[in-house]
Amino acid sequence: IIKGPQNAINSAEEHIKEVDILKICSDNEPNSTRLTFSEMEAIVTTAHQYGVMVTARATTDISAREAVLAGVDWYRTWL
């Protein structure tokens, strides 16, 4: 679980070295956990600095919208 933008950057940097595309779960319904806009933006910015694309999974409208606004390259909504 990500806890703040700096933790999001650290986590992204840890995984970027091993992937071509980074997948995030912008929310995790019905468990009521979600990434904040700032956390998603930090992940996307970090990944893009390394030339890695970001995809997001979202189950709510707000999470899908925030993922797009944060700059993800592709997303999938499960409503």
C-alpha positions as a printed Julia matrix, in Angstrom:
79×3 Matrix{Float64}:
   0.0    0.0     0.0
   1.34   3.4    -1.01
   1.44   6.03    1.71
   2.14   9.4     0.15
   3.82  10.77   -2.99
   7.41  10.08   -1.85
   6.52   6.46   -1.08
   4.91   6.27   -4.54
   8.13   7.52   -6.17
  10.23   5.03   -4.21
   7.93   2.16   -5.14
   7.88   3.15   -8.82
  11.68   3.4    -8.94
  11.96  -0.03   -7.34
   9.81  -1.68  -10.02
  10.77   0.39  -13.07
  14.08  -1.4   -13.44
  12.29  -4.67  -14.19
   9.43  -3.65  -16.5
   8.54  -2.02  -19.8
   5.07  -1.0   -18.59
   4.1   -0.2   -15.02
   0.54  -1.14  -14.0
  -1.14   0.58  -11.08
  -4.46  -0.09   -9.39
  -5.91   3.35   -8.85
  -8.49   1.84   -6.53
  -9.35  -1.52   -5.05
 -13.07  -1.75   -4.54
 -14.68  -3.22   -2.49
 -11.71  -2.86   -0.12
 -12.01   0.94   -0.08
  -8.35   1.53   -0.8
  -7.22   3.9    -3.52
  -4.26   5.89   -4.7
  -4.59   9.64   -4.31
  -4.19  11.9    -7.31
  -0.81  13.05   -5.94
   0.38   9.46   -5.58
  -0.68   8.55   -9.12
   0.91  11.71  -10.5
   4.17  10.91   -8.68
   4.21   7.37  -10.1
   3.48   8.55  -13.64
   6.07  11.33  -13.53
   8.72   8.96  -12.2
   7.93   6.25  -14.74
   7.97   8.71  -17.64
  11.39  10.01  -16.51
  12.66   6.47  -17.1
  10.77   6.07  -20.4
   8.3    3.59  -18.92
   4.6    3.72  -19.78
   1.95   3.5   -17.06
  -1.37   1.7   -17.25
  -4.06   1.91  -14.59
  -6.96  -0.22  -13.46
  -9.95   1.59  -11.99
 -13.31   0.43  -10.63
 -14.81   3.87   -9.94
 -15.41   6.9   -12.12
 -13.37   9.19   -9.87
 -10.36   6.88   -9.9
 -10.5    6.55  -13.7
 -10.73  10.33  -14.09
  -7.86  10.99  -11.69
  -5.7    8.38  -13.4
  -6.22  10.09  -16.76
  -5.55  13.52  -15.25
  -2.4   12.15  -13.58
  -1.13  11.22  -17.04
  -1.45   7.45  -17.32
  -0.87   6.21  -20.83
  -3.73   3.69  -20.81
  -6.44   2.68  -18.39
  -9.13   0.06  -18.01
 -12.34   0.62  -16.08
 -14.22  -2.23  -14.45
 -17.62  -0.84  -13.53
